[in-house]
Short mmCIF file of C-alpha atoms and ligand atoms in Angstrom, two decimals:
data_model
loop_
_atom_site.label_atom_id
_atom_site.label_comp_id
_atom_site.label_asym_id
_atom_site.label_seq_id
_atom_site.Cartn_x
_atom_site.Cartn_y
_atom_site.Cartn_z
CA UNK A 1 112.97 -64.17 -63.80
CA UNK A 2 109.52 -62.78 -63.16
CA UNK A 3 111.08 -60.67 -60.13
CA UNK A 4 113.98 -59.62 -62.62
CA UNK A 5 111.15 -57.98 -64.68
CA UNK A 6 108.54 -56.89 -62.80
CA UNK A 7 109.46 -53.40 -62.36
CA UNK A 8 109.47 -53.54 -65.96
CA UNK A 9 106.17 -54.04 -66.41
CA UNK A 10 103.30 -50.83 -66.52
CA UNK A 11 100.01 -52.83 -64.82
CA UNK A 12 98.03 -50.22 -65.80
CA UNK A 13 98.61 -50.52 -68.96
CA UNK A 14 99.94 -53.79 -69.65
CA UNK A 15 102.77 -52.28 -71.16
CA UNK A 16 106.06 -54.19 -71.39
CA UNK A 17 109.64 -52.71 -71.61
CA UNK A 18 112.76 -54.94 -72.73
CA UNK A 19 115.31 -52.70 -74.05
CA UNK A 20 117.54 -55.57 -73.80
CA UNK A 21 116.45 -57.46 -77.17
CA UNK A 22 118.68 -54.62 -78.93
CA UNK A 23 115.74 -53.78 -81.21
CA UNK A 24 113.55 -50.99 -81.84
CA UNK A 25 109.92 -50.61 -82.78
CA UNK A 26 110.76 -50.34 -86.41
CA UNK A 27 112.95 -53.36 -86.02
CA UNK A 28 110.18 -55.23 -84.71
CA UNK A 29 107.47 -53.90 -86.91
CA UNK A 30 109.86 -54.63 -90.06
CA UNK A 31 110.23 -59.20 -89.18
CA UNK A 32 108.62 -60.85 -91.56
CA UNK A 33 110.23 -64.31 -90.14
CA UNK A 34 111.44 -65.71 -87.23
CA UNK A 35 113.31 -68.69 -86.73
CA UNK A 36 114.55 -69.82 -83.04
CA UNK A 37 117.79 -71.92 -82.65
CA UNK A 38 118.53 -74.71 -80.22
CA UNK A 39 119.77 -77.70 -78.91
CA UNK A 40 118.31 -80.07 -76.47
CA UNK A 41 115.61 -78.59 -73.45
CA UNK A 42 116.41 -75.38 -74.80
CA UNK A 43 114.67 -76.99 -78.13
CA UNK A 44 111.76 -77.78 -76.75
CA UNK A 45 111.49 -74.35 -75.05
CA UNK A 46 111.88 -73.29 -78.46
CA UNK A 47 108.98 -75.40 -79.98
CA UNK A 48 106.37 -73.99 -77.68
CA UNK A 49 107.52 -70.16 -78.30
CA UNK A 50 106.31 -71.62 -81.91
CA UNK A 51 102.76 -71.45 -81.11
CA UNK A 52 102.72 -68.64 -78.65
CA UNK A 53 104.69 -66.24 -81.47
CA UNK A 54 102.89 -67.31 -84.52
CA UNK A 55 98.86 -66.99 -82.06
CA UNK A 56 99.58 -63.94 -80.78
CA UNK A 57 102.30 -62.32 -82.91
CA UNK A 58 101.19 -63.46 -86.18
CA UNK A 59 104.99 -64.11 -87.83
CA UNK A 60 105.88 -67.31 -89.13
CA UNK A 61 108.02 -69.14 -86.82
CA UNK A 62 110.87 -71.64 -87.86
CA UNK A 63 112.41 -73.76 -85.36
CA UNK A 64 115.82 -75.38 -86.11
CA UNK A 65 117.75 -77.93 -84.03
CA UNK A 66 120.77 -76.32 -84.00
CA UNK A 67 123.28 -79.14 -84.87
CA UNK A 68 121.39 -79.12 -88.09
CA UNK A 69 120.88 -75.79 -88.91
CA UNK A 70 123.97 -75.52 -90.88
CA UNK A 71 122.63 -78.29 -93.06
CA UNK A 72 120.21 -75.83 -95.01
CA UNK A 73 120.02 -73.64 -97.51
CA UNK A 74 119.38 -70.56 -94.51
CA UNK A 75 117.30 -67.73 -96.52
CA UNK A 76 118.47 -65.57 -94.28
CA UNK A 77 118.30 -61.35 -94.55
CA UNK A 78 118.05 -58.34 -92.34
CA UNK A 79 113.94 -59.00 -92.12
CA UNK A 80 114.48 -62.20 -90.49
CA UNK A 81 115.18 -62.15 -86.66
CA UNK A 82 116.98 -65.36 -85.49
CA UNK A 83 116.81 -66.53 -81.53
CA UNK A 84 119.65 -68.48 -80.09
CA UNK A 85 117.61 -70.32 -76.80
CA UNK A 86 120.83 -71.64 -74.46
CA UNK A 87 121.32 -72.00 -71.01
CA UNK A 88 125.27 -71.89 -70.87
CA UNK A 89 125.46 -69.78 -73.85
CA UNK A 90 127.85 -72.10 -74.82
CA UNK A 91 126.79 -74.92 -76.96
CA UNK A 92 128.96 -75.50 -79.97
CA UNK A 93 125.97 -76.24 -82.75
CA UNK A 94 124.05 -73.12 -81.16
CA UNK A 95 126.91 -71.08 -81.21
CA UNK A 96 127.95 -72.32 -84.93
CA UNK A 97 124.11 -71.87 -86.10
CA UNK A 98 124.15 -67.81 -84.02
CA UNK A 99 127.82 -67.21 -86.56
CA UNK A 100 126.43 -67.87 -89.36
CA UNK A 101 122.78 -65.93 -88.63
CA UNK A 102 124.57 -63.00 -88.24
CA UNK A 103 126.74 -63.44 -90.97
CA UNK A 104 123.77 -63.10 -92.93
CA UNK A 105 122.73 -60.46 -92.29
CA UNK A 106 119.57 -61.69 -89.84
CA UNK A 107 119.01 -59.50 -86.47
CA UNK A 108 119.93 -61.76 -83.96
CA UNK A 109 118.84 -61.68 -79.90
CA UNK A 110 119.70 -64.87 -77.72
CA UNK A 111 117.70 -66.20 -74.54
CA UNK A 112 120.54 -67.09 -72.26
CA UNK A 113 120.85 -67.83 -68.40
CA UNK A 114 124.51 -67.24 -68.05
CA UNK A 115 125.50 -63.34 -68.13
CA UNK A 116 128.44 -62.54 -70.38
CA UNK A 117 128.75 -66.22 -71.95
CA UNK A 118 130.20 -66.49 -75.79
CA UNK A 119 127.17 -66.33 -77.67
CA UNK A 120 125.73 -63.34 -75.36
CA UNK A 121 128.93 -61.20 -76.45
CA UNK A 122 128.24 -61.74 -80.18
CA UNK A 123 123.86 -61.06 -80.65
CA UNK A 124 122.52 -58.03 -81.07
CA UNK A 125 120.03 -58.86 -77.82
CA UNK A 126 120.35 -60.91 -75.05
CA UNK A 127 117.21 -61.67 -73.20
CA UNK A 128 118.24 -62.97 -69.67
CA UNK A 129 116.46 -65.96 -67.70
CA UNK A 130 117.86 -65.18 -64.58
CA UNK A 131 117.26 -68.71 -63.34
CA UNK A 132 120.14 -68.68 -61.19
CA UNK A 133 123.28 -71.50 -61.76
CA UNK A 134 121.84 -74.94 -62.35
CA UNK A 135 123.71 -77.55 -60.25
CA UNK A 136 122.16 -80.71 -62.09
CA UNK A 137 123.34 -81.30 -65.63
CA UNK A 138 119.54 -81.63 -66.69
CA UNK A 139 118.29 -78.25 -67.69
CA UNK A 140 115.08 -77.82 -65.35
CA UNK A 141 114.82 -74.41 -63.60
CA UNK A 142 116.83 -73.17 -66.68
CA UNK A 143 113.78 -74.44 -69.05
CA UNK A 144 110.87 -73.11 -67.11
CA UNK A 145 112.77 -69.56 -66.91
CA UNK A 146 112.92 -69.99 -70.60
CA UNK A 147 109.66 -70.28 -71.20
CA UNK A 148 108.85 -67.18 -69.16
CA UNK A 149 111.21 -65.21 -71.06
CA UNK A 150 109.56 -66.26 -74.21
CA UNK A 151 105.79 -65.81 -73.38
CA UNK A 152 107.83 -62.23 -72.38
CA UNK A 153 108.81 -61.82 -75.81
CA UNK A 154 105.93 -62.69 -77.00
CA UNK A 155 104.06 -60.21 -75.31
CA UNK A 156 106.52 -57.80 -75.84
CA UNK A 157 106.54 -58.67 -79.80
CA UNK A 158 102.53 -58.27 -79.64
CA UNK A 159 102.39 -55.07 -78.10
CA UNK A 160 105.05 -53.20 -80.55
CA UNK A 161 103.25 -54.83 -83.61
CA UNK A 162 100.06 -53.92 -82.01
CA UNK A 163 98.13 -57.67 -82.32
CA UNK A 164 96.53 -58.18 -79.33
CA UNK A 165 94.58 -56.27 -77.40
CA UNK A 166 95.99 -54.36 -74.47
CA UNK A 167 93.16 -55.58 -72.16
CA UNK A 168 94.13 -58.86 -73.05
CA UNK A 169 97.75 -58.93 -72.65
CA UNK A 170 97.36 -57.51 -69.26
CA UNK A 171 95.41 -60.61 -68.58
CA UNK A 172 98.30 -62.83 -69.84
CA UNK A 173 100.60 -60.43 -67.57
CA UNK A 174 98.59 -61.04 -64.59
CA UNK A 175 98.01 -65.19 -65.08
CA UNK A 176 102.21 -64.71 -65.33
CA UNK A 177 103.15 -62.92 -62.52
CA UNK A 178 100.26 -65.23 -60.76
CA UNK A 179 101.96 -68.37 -61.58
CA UNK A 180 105.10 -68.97 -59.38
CA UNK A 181 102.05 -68.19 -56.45
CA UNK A 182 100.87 -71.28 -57.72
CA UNK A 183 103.61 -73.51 -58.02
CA UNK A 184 104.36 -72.87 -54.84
CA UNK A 185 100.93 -73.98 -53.73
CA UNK A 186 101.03 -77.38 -55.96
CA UNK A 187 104.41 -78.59 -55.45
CA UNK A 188 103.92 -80.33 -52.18
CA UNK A 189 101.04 -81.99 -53.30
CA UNK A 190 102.35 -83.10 -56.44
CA UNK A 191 105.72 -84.37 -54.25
CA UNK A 192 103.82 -87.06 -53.30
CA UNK A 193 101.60 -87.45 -55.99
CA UNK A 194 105.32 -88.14 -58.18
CA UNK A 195 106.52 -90.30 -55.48
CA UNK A 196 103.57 -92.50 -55.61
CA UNK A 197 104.10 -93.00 -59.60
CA UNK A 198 107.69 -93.52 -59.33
CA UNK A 199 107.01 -96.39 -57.14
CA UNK A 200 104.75 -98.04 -59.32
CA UNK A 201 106.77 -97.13 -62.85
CA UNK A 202 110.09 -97.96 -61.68
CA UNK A 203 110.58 -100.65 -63.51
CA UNK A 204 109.26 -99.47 -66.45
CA UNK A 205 111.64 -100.26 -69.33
CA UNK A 206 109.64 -97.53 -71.70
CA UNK A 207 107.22 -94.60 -71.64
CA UNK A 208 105.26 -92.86 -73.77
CA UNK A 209 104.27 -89.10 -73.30
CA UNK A 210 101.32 -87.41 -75.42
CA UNK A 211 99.75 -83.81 -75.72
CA UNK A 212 98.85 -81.72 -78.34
CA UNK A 213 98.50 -78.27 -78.91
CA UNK A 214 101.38 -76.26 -76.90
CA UNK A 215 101.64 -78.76 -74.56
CA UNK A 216 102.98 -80.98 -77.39
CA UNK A 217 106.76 -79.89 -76.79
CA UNK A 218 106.02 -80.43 -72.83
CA UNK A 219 105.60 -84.33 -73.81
CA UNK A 220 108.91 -84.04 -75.11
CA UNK A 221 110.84 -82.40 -72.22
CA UNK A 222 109.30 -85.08 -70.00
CA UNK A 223 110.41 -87.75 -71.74
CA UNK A 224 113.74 -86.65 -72.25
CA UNK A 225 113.72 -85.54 -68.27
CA UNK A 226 112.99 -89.54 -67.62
CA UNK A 227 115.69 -90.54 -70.40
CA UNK A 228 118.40 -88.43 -68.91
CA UNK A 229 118.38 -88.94 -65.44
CA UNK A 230 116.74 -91.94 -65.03
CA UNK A 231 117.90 -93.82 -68.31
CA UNK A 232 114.64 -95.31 -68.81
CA UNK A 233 113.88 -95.31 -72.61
CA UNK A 234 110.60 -92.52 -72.66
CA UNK A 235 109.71 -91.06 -76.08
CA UNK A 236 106.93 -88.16 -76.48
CA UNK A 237 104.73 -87.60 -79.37
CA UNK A 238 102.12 -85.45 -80.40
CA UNK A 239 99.07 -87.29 -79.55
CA UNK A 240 97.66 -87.41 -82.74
CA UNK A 241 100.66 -88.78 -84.27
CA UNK A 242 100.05 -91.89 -81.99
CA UNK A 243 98.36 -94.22 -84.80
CA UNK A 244 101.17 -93.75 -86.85
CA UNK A 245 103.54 -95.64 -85.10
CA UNK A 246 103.68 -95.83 -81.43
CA UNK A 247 100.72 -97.06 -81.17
CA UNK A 248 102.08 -100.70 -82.20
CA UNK A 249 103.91 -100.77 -78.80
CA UNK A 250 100.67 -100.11 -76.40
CA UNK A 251 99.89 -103.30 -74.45
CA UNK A 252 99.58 -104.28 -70.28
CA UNK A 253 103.33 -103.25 -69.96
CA UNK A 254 103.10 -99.73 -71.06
CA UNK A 255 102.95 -96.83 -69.38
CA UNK A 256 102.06 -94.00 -71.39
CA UNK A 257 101.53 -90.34 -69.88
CA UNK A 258 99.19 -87.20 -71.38
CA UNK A 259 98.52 -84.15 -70.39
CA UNK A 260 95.52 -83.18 -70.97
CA UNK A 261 93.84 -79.77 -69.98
CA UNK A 262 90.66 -78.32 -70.60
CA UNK A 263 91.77 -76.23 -73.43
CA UNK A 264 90.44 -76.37 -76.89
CA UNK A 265 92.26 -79.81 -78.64
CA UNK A 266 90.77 -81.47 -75.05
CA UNK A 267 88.43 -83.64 -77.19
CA UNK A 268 90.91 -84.96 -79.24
CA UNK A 269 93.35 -85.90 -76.30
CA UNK A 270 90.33 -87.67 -75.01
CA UNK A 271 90.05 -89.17 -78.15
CA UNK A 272 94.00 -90.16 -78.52
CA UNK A 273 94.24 -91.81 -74.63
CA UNK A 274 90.85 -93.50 -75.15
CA UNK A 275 92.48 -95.47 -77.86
CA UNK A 276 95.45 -96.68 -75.06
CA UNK A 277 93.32 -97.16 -72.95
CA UNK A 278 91.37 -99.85 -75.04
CA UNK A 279 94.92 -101.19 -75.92
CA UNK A 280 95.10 -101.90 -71.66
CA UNK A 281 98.04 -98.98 -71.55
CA UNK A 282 98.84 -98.26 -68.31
CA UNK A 283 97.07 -94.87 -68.51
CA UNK A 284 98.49 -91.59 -66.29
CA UNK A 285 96.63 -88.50 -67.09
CA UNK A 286 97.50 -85.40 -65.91
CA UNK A 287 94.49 -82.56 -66.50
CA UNK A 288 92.43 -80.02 -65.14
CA UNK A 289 91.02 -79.48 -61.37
CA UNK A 290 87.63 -81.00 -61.46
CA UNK A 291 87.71 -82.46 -64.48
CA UNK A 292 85.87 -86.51 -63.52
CA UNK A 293 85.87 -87.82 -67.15
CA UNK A 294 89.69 -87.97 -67.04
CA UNK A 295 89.44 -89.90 -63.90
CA UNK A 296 87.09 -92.40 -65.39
CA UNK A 297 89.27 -93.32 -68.12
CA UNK A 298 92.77 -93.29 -66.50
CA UNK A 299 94.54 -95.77 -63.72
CA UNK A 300 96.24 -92.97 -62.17
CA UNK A 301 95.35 -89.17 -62.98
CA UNK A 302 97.40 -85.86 -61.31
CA UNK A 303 95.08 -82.65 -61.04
CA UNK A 304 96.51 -79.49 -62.23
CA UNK A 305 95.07 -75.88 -61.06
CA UNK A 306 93.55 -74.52 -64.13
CA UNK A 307 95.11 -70.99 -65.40
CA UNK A 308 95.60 -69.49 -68.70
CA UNK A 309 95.82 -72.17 -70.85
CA UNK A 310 98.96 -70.60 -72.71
CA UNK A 311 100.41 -70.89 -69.59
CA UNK A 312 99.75 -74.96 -69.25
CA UNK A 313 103.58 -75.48 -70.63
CA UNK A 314 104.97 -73.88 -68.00
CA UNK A 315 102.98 -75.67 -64.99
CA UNK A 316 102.95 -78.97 -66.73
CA UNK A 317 106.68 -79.19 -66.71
CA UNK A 318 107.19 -79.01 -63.23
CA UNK A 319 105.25 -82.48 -62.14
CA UNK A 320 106.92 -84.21 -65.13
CA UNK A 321 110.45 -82.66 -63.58
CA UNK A 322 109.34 -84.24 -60.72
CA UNK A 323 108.15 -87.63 -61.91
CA UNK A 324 111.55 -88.14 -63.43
CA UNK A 325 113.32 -87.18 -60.25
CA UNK A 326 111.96 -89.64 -57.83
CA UNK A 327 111.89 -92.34 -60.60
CA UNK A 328 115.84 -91.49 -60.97
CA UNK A 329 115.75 -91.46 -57.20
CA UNK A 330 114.26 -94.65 -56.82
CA UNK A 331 117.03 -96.47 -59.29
CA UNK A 332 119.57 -94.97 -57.19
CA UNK A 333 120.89 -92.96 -60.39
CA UNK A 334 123.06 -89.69 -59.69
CA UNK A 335 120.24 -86.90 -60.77
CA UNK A 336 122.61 -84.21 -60.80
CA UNK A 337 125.26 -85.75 -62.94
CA UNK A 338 123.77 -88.42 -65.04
CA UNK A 339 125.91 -90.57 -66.84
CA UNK A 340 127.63 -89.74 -70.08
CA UNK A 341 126.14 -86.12 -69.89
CA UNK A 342 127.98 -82.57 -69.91
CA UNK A 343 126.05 -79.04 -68.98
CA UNK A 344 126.77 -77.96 -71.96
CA UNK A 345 128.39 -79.20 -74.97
CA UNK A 346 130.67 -77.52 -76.29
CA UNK A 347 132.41 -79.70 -79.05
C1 F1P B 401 121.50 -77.64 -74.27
C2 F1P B 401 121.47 -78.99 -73.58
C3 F1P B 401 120.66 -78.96 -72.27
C4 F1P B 401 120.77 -80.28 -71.54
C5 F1P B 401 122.25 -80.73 -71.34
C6 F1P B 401 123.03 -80.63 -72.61
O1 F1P B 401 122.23 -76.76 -73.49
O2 F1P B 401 120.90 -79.92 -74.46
O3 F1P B 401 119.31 -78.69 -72.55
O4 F1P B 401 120.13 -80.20 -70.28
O5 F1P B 401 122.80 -79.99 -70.32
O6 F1P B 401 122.82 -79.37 -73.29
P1 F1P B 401 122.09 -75.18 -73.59
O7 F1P B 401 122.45 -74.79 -75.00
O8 F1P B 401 120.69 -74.83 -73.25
O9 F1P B 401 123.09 -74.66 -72.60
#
């Protein structure tokens, strides 16, 4: 995706150009709400545009799963712009939820990764991902493309409106195009690093994932990653909803996962694993390069490069991917066509 675009970026002035959204600047400058649309990975793509459109863009954000969008009372009108996030363009609740946005009146511009799918031929806008076809049924390329094109709308959204510096979004441009530079770099390392786990939490019968902050949804795309294609039963939460609940299941057995990265809710992660780790959870941390307090408290902890820390979603993903791979890999499941599963569901 980040080839796709960047022609269509101005360095110099960390100026974006998407002509594709359908929209123009008095479009833009005229939302008062936006509310993305969704189903599955896609979803959780959708959860951490949340915090990047609402910091940065300063619009209220709404996200809807879409099989129960049609469930509420919509409030829909021509201020509100609704995004459609789908990888095959062709899921039936995302689909049903895009009909009736634009029935009411709402602008409406999808993030899709397959060119001229249904919904694509009905928006407004259709922001492409450009991830390429996904052989595996589990979205994974598909989702980090996602969230590229979203921190690109973002941006985009920012500039038009005129909230955020241009000095800074230039920043946030270069950290972006930066980034597959250091996947690249990581993934080896983290090959092994994933393999190692997986050997040790095969026979995990459950998992717990925790982050906060942006990195919130991130614990939710993991553990539906290991659910999926390795049928283990993983759940994520938001760290600090922990004591409410999940804790009650912590003991020896346990393996629970957070990522946490020096960013500002740090402490409170801290805080959140401190509390398994006095439980005796099995404790896997994944954080920042150079960080030693996170290897004091954990059994097993993965450094991450540090980089813009809107951009920790993004790199997160990929060792969680990875994690659920070679744990599927290990239980000799089928990781490209996991049981009971279809690319996209379209009834
Ligand atoms: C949504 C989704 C995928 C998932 C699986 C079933 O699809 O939940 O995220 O990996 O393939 O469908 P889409 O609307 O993004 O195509």
């Amino acid at each position: 995706i980040l080839n796709t675009f960047r022609s269509r970026i101005d360095p110099e002035h960390g100026q974006l150009c998407l002509p594709e959204l359908g929209l123009s600047d008095r479009d833009i400058k005229g939302i008062g709400r936006i509310v993305l649309l969704a189903c599955g990975s896609s979803w959780h793509a959708a959860l951490v545009a949340k915090y990047w459109l609402e910091q940065w863009v300063g619009i209220p954000v709404e996200v809807d799963i879409a099989s129960e969008f049609r469930y509420r009372r919509l409030l829909l009108d021509k201020n509100v712009l609704v995004i459609p996030i789908t990888q095959s363009g062709e899921t039936a609740d995302t689909l049903a939820g895009t009909r009736l946005a634009l029935k009411s009146g709402a602008k409406v511009v999808a993030i899709c990764n397959v060119l001229g799918s249904t919904i694509t031929r009905e928006v407004h806008g259709t922001l492409y991902t450009h991830a390429g076809p996904e052989i595996g049924v589990a979205s994974t390329k598909a989702f980090t493309c996602q969230l590229v094109a979203l921190f690109l709308l973002t941006l985009y959204l920012a500039q038009v409106r005129g909230t955020m510096a241009s000095r800074e979004r230039l920043t946030m441009i270069e950290s972006l195009v930066e980034l597959p530079v250091v996947l690249e770099r990581e993934l080896p390392g983290w090959q092994e690093e994933m393999e190692r786990l997986a050997e040790e939490f095969v026979k995990s019968r459950d998992f717990l994932f925790l982050a906060r902050g942006e990195n919130f949804p991130i614990a939710l795309e993991g553990a539906l990653k290991l659910k999926e294609i390795s049928y283990i039963h993983a759940e994520g939460y938001a760290a600090g909803e922990m004591k409410h609940g999940p804790i009650a299941l912590i003991d020896r057995d346990m393996p629970v996962l957070a990522l946490v990265p020096q960013n500002g809710v740090y402490d409170k992660v801290v805080a959140n694993v401190e509390e398994v780790k006095a439980r005796h959870g099995r404790l896997i941390l994944l954080g920042s390069r150079g960080d030693a307090n996170i290897g004091r408290i954990a059994d097993h902890v993965v450094y991450l490069p540090v980089i813009l820390p809107d951009l920790n979603p993004i790199l997160y993903t990929v060792p969680l991917q990875l994690l659920a791979y070679q744990v599927a890999r290990l239980r000799g499941c089928d990781v490209d066509q996991p049981r009971n599963l279809a690319k996209s569901v379209t009834v």
